[in-house]
mmCIF file of C-alpha atoms in Angstrom:
data_model
loop_
_atom_site.group_PDB
_atom_site.id
_atom_site.type_symbol
_atom_site.label_atom_id
_atom_site.label_comp_id
_atom_site.label_asym_id
_atom_site.label_seq_id
_atom_site.Cartn_x
_atom_site.Cartn_y
_atom_site.Cartn_z
ATOM 1 C CA MET A 3 0.000 0.000 0.000
ATOM 2 C CA MET A 4 2.677 2.498 0.945
ATOM 3 C CA MET A 5 4.573 1.757 -2.230
ATOM 4 C CA MET A 6 1.430 2.372 -4.253
ATOM 5 C CA MET A 7 0.891 5.713 -2.539
ATOM 6 C CA MET A 8 4.480 6.733 -3.225
ATOM 7 C CA MET A 9 4.121 5.796 -6.871
ATOM 8 C CA MET A 10 0.918 7.805 -7.146
ATOM 9 C CA MET A 11 2.564 10.810 -5.523
ATOM 10 C CA MET A 12 5.525 10.576 -7.884
ATOM 11 C CA MET A 13 3.208 10.357 -10.871
ATOM 12 C CA MET A 14 1.256 13.372 -9.699
ATOM 13 C CA MET A 15 4.444 15.359 -9.202
ATOM 14 C CA MET A 16 5.674 14.423 -12.662
ATOM 15 C CA MET A 17 2.364 15.446 -14.194
ATOM 16 C CA MET A 18 2.430 18.756 -12.371
ATOM 17 C CA MET A 19 5.985 19.426 -13.518
ATOM 18 C CA MET A 20 5.059 18.612 -17.099
ATOM 19 C CA MET A 21 2.070 20.932 -16.930
ATOM 20 C CA MET A 22 4.206 23.723 -15.498
ATOM 21 C CA MET A 23 6.806 23.259 -18.223
ATOM 22 C CA MET A 24 4.113 23.331 -20.888
ATOM 23 C CA MET A 25 2.627 26.493 -19.437
ATOM 24 C CA MET A 26 6.036 28.163 -19.326
ATOM 25 C CA MET A 27 6.714 27.183 -22.929
ATOM 26 C CA MET A 28 3.343 28.563 -23.998
ATOM 27 C CA MET A 29 3.993 31.815 -22.164
ATOM 28 C CA MET A 30 7.413 32.148 -23.781
ATOM 29 C CA MET A 31 5.924 31.509 -27.210
ATOM 30 C CA MET A 32 3.239 34.121 -26.617
ATOM 31 C CA MET A 33 5.833 36.646 -25.464
ATOM 32 C CA MET A 34 7.967 35.955 -28.539
ATOM 33 C CA MET A 35 4.949 36.393 -30.799
ATOM 34 C CA MET A 36 4.038 39.653 -29.103
ATOM 35 C CA MET A 37 7.594 40.936 -29.452
ATOM 36 C CA MET A 38 7.641 39.989 -33.128
ATOM 37 C CA MET A 39 4.330 41.764 -33.683
ATOM 38 C CA MET A 40 5.586 44.866 -31.900
ATOM 39 C CA MET A 41 8.773 44.881 -33.978
ATOM 40 C CA MET A 42 6.761 44.495 -37.169
ATOM 41 C CA MET A 43 4.476 47.351 -36.171
ATOM 42 C CA MET A 44 7.460 49.565 -35.357
ATOM 43 C CA MET A 45 9.066 48.747 -38.704
ATOM 44 C CA MET A 46 5.828 49.545 -40.518
ATOM 45 C CA MET A 47 5.507 52.843 -38.674
ATOM 46 C CA MET A 48 9.100 53.748 -39.516
ATOM 47 C CA MET A 49 8.517 52.898 -43.169
ATOM 48 C CA MET A 50 5.368 55.030 -43.225
ATOM 49 C CA MET A 51 7.221 57.931 -41.603
ATOM 50 C CA MET A 52 10.039 57.627 -44.141
ATOM 51 C CA MET A 53 7.531 57.571 -47.000
ATOM 52 C CA MET A 54 5.783 60.641 -45.618
ATOM 53 C CA MET A 55 9.094 62.473 -45.256
ATOM 54 C CA MET A 56 10.065 61.564 -48.813
ATOM 55 C CA MET A 57 6.697 62.781 -50.099
ATOM 56 C CA MET A 58 7.069 66.039 -48.176
ATOM 57 C CA MET A 59 10.570 66.534 -49.566
ATOM 58 C CA MET A 60 9.352 65.852 -53.097
ATOM 59 C CA MET A 61 6.466 68.277 -52.648
ATOM 60 C CA MET A 62 8.806 70.945 -51.291
ATOM 61 C CA MET A 63 11.210 70.420 -54.196
ATOM 62 C CA ILE A 64 8.420 70.703 -56.742
ATOM 63 C CA HIS A 65 7.071 73.743 -54.952
ATOM 64 C CA VAL A 66 10.457 75.458 -54.939
ATOM 65 C CA ASN A 67 11.123 74.522 -58.542
ATOM 66 C CA GLY A 68 7.655 75.773 -59.519
ATOM 67 C CA HIS A 69 8.465 79.203 -58.219
#
């Protein structure tokens, strides 16, 4: 009986550890995904800003040349 109880306890502990590891892995994956999304958004924003600046410069050049 005692041996059975010990085995059960060990199994439970192993299961708990596995669950914890899985949860940690999931959390890490989510964090990585979030970071990737944030980086992508930042890159897109930078690209948009650069495009806007280029457009403004072009407009200014045309304006100056027009005069």
